[in-house]
PDB file of C-alpha atoms in Angstrom:
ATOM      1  CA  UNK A  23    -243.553 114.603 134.203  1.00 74.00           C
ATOM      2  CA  UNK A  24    -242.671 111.237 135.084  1.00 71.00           C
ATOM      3  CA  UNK A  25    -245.961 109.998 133.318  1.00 75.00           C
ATOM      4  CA  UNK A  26    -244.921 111.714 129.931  1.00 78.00           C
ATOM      5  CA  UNK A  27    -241.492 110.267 129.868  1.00 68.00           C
ATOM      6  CA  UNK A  28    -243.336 107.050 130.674  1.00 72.00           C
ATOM      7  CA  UNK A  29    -245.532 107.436 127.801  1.00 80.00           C
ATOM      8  CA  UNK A  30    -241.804 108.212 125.968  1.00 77.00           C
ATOM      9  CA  UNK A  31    -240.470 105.074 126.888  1.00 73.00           C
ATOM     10  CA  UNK A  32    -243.348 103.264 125.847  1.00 79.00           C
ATOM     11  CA  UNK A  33    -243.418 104.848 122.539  1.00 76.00           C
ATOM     12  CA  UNK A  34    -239.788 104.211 121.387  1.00 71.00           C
ATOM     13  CA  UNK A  35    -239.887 100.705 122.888  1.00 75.00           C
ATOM     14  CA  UNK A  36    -242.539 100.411 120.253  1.00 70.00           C
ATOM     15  CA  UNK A  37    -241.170 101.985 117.564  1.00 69.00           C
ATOM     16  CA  UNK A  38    -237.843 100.905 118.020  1.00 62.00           C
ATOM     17  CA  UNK A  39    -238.288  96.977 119.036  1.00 65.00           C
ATOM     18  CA  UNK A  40    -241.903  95.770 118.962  1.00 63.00           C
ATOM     19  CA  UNK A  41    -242.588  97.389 115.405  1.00 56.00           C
ATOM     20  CA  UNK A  42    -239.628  95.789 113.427  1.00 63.00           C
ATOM     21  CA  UNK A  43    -240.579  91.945 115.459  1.00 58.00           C
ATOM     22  CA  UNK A  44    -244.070  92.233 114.324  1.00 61.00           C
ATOM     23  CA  UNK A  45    -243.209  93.493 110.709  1.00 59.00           C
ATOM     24  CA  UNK A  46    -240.715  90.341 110.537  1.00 56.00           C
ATOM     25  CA  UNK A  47    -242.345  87.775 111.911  1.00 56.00           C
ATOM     26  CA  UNK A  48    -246.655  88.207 111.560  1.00 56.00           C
ATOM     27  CA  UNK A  49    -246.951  90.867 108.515  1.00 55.00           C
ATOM     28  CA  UNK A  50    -247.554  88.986 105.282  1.00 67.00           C
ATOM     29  CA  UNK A  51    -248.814  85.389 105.351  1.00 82.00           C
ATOM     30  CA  UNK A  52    -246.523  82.216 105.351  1.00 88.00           C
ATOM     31  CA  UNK A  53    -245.662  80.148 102.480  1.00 93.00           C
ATOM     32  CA  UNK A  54    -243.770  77.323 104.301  1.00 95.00           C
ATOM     33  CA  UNK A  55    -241.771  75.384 106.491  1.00 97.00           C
ATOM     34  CA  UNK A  56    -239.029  73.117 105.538  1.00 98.00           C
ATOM     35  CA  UNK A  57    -236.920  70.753 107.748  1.00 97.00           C
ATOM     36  CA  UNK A  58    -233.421  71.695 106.212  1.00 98.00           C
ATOM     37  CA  UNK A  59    -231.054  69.565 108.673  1.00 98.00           C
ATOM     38  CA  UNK A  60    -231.944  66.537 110.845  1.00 93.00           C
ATOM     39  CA  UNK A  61    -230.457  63.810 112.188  1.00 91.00           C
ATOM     40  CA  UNK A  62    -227.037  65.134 111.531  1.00 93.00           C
ATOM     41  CA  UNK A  63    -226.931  66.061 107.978  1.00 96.00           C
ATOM     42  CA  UNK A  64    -227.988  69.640 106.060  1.00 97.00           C
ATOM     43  CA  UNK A  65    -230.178  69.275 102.956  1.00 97.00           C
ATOM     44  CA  UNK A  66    -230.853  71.843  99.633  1.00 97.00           C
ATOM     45  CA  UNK A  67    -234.842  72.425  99.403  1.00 98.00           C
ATOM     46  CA  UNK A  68    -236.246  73.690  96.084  1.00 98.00           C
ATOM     47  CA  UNK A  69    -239.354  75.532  96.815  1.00 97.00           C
ATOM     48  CA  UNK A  70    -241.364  77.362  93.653  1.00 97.00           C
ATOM     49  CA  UNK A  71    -242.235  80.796  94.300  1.00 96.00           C
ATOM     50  CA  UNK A  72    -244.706  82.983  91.815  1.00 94.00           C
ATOM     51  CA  UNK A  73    -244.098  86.549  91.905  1.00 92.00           C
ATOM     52  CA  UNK A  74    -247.118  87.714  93.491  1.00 91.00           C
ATOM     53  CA  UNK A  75    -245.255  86.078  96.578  1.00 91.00           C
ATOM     54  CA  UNK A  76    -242.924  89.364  97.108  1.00 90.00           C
ATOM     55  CA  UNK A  77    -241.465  90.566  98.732  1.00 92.00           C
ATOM     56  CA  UNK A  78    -240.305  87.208 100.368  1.00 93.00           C
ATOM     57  CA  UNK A  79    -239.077  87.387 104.074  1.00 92.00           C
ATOM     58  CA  UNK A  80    -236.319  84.190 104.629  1.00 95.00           C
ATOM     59  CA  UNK A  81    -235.945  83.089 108.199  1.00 94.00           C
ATOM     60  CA  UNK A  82    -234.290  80.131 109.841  1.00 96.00           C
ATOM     61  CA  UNK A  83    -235.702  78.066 113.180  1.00 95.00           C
ATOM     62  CA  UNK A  84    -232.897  76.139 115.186  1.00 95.00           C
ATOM     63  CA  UNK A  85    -233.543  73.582 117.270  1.00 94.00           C
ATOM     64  CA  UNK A  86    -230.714  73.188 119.861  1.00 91.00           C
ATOM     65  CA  UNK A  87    -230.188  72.309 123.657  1.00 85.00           C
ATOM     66  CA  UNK A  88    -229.553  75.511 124.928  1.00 79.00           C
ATOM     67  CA  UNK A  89    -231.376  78.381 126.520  1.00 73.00           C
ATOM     68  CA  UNK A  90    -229.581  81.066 124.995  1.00 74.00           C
ATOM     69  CA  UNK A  91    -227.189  80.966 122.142  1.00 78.00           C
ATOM     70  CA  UNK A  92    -223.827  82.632 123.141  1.00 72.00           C
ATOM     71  CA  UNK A  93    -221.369  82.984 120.127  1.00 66.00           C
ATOM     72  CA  UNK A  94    -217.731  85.059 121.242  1.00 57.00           C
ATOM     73  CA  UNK A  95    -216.699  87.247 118.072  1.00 57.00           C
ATOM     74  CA  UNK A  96    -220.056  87.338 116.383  1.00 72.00           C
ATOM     75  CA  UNK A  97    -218.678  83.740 114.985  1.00 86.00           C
ATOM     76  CA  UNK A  98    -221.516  82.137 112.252  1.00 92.00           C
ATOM     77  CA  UNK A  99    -223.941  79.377 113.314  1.00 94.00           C
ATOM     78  CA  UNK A 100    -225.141  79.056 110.101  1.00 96.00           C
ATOM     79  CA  UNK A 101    -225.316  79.834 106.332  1.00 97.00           C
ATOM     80  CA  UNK A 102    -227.169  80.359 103.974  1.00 98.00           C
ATOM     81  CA  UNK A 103    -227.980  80.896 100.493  1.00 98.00           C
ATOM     82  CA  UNK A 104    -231.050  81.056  97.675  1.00 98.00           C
ATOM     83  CA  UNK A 105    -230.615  81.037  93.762  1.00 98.00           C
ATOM     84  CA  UNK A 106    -232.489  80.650  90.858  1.00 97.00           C
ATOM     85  CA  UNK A 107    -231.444  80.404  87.295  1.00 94.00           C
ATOM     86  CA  UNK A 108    -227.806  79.996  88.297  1.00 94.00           C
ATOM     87  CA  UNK A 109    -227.568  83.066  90.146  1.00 96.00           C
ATOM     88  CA  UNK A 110    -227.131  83.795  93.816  1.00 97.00           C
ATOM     89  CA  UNK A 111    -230.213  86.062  95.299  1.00 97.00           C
ATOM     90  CA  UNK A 112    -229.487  86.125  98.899  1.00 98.00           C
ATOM     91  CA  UNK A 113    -226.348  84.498 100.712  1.00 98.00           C
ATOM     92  CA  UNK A 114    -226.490  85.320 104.516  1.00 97.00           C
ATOM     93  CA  UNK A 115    -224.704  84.519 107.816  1.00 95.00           C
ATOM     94  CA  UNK A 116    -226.951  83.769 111.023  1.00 94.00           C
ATOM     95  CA  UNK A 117    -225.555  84.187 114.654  1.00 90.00           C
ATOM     96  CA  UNK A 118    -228.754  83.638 116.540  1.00 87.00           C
ATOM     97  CA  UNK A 119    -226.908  85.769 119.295  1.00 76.00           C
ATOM     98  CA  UNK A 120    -230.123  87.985 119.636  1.00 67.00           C
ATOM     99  CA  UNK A 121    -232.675  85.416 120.035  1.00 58.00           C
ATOM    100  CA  UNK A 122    -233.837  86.397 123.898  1.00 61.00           C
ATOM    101  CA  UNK A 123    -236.704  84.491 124.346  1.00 70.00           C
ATOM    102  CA  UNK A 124    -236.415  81.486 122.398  1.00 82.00           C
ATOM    103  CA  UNK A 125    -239.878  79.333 121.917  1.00 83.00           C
ATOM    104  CA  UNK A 126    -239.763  75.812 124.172  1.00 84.00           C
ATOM    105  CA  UNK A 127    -240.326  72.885 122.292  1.00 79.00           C
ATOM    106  CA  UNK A 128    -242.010  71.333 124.884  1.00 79.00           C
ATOM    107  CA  UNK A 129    -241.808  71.303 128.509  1.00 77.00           C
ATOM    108  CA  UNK A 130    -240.554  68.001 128.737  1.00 77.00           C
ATOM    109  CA  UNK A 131    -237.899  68.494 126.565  1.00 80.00           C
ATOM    110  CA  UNK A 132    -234.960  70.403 127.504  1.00 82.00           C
ATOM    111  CA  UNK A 133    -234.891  72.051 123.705  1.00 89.00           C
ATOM    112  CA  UNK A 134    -235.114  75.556 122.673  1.00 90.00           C
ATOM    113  CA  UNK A 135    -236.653  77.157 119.403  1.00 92.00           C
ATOM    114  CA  UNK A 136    -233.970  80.361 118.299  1.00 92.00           C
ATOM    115  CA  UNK A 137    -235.040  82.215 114.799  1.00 91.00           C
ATOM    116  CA  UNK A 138    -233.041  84.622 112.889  1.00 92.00           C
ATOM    117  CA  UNK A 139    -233.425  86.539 110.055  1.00 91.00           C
ATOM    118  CA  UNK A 140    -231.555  85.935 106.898  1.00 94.00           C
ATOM    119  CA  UNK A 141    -232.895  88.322 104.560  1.00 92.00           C
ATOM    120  CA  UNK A 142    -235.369  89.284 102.291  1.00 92.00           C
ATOM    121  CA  UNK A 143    -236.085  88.808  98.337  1.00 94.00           C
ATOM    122  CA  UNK A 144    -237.541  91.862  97.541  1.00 93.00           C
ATOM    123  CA  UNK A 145    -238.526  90.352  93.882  1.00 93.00           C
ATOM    124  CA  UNK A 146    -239.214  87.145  92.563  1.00 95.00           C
ATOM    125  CA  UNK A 147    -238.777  85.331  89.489  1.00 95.00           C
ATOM    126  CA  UNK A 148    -241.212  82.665  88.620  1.00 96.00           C
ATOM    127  CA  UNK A 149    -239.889  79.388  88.880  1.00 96.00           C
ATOM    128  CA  UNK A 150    -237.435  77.563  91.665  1.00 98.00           C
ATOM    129  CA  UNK A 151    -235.786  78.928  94.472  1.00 98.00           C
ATOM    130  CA  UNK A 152    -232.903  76.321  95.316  1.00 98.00           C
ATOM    131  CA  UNK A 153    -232.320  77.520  99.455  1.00 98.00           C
ATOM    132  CA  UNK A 154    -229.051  75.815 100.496  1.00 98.00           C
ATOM    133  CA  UNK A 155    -228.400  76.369 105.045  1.00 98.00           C
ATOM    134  CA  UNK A 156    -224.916  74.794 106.158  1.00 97.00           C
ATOM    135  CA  UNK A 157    -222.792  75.187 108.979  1.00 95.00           C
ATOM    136  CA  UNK A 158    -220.878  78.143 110.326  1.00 94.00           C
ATOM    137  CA  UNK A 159    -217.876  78.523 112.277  1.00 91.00           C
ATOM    138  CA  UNK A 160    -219.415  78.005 115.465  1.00 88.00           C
ATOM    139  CA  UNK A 161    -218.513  75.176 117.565  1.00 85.00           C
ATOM    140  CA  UNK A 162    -220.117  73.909 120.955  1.00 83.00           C
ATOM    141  CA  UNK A 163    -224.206  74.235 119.671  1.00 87.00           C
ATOM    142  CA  UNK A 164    -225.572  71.129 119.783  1.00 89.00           C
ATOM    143  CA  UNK A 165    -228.585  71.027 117.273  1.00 92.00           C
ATOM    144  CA  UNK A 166    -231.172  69.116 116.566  1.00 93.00           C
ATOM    145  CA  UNK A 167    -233.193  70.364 113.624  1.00 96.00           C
ATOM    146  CA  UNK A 168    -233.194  73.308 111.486  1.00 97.00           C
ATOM    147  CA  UNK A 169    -236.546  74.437 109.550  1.00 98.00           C
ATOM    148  CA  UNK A 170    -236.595  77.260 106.743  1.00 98.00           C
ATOM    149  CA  UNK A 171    -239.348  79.423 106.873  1.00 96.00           C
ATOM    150  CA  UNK A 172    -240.916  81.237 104.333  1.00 95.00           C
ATOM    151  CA  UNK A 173    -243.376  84.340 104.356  1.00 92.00           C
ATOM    152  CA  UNK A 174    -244.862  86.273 101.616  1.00 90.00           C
ATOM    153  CA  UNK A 175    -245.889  89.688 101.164  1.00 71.00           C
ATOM    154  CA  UNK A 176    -244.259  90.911 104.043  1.00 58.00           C
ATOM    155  CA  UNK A 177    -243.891  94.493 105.094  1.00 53.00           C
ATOM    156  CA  UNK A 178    -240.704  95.815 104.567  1.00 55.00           C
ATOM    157  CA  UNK A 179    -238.931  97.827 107.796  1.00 55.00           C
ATOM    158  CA  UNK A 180    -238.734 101.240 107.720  1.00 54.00           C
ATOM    159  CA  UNK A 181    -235.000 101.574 108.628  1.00 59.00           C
ATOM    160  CA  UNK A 182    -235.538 104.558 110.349  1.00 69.00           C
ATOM    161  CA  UNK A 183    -237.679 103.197 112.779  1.00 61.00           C
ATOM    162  CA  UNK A 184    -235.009 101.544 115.120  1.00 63.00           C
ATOM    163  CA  UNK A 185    -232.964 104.766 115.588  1.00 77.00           C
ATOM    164  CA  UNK A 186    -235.977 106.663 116.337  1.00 73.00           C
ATOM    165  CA  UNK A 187    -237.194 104.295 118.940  1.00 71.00           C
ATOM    166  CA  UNK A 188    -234.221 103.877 120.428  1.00 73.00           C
ATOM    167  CA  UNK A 189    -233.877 108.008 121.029  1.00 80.00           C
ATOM    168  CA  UNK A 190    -236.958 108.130 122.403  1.00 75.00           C
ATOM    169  CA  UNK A 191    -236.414 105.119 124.750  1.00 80.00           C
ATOM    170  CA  UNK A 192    -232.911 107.341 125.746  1.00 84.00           C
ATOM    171  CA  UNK A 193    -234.856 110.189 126.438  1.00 78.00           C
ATOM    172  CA  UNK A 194    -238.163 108.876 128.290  1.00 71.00           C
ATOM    173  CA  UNK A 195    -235.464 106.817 130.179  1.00 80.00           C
ATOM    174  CA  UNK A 196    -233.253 109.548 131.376  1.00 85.00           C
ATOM    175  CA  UNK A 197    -236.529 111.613 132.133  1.00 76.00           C
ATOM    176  CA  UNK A 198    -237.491 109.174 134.096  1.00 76.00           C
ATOM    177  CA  UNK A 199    -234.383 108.683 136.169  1.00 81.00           C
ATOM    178  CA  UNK A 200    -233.849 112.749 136.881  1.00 80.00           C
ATOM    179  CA  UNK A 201    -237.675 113.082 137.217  1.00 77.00           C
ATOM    180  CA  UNK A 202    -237.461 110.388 140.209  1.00 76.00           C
ATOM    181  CA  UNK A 203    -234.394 112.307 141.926  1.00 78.00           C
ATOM    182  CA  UNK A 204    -236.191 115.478 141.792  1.00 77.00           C
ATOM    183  CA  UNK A 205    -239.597 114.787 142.518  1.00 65.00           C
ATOM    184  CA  UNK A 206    -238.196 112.174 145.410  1.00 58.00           C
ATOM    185  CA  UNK A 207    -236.901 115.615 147.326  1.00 51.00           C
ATOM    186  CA  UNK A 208    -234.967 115.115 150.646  1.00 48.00           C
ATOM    187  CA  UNK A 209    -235.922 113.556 153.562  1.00 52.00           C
ATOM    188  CA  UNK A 210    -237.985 115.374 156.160  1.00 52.00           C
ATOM    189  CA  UNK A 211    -235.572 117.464 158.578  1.00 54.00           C
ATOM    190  CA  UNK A 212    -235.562 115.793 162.338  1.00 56.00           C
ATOM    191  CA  UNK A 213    -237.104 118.817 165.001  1.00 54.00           C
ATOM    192  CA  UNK A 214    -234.433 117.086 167.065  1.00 58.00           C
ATOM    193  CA  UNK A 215    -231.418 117.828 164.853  1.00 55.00           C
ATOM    194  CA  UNK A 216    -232.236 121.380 165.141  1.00 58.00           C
ATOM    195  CA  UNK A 217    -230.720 123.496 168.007  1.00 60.00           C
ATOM    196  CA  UNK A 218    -232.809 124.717 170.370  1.00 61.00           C
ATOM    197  CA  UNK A 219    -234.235 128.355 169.814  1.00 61.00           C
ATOM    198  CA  UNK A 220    -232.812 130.527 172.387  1.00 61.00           C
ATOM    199  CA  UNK A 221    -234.327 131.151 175.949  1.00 62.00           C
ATOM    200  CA  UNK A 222    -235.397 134.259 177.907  1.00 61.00           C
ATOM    201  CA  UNK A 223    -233.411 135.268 180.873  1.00 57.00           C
ATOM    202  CA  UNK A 224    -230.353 134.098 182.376  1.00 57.00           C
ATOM    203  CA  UNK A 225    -228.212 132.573 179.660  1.00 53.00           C
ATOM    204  CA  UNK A 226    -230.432 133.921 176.762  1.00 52.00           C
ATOM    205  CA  UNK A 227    -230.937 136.820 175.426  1.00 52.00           C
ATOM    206  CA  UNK A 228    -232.352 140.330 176.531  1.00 50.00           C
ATOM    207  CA  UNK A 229    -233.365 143.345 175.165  1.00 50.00           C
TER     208      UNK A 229
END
């Protein structure tokens, strides 16, 4: 039993976490990266897209000094937004708040690598995509770059995936914290905790 709820665990850990990372970040094929704030000042980038590039996954690499990025009340690192032919396609807030294992720049340097997620364009117009990032409400991050990265042809997540994985990582989980307790049992009894069995003869008993 405790191998099948093992084998539960591993399955909703996949479905539910690994499945959705791989879809965001390595389905589809990259179009670019653009340095969006350095040096202390955010930039617009205009990058032309063709519409065999859709579905067109947006995500956002911060540089900062920091091994984890801890915002209280969900507050906004950054912002962003994408248009094209005066109109708004995708405006987004990024927290970075989920960003576990953040990639090192290098292990002399103190920096961390956080990416978030800031949407997807699930069609695209031919012509230029002006993608504007800018501040948040945040206060206390100290950055030190800011890259925009594009990927094309992406996968889109099956939304039903997360709450599926995470059921089954509740149940192989649980399975595997009751199948431990019983299958553990009790601890041997002690011969000496026992009382004695009773003797023959004087101060036992007698037929």
């Amino acid at each position: 039993m405790r191998f099948l709820f093992f084998l539960i665990l591993l399955a909703g850990t996949g479905i539910g976490v690994v499945y959705p990372w791989a879809m965001s970040n390595f389905s589809g094929h990259e179009i670019g990266t653009w340095r969006v704030y350095e040096q202390g000042r955010f930039k617009p980038v205009t990058v032309l897209l063709a519409a065999r590039d859709a579905p067109v996954r947006v995500l956002v690499d911060l540089t900062a000094r920091a091994e984890r990025i801890v915002v209280s009340q969900q507050r906004t690192v950054l912002t962003l937004t994408a248009a094209t032919g005066g109109r708004t396609v995708l405006a987004s807030t990024l927290q970075f708040n989920h960003s576990e294992n953040p990639r090192q720049v290098s292990p002399q340097l103190p920096d961390k690598i956080f990416r978030d997620e800031a949407g997807l364009i699930p069609t695209v117009s031919p012509g230029p995509y002006i993608f504007t990032v800018g501040p948040g409400d945040a206060e206390g991050i100290e950055m030190r770059a800011v890259d925009l990265v594009l990927r094309s042809g992406v996968g889109e997540v099956d939304h039903r995936a997360q709450p599926v994985g995470f059921s089954l990582m509740a149940v192989g989980l649980i399975g595997l914290v009751l199948a431990f307790r019983v299958g553990g049992g009790g601890r041997p009894q002690n011969p000496n905790s026992q009382p004695p069995p009773p003797r023959w003869g004087r101060g036992g008993s007698s037929n």
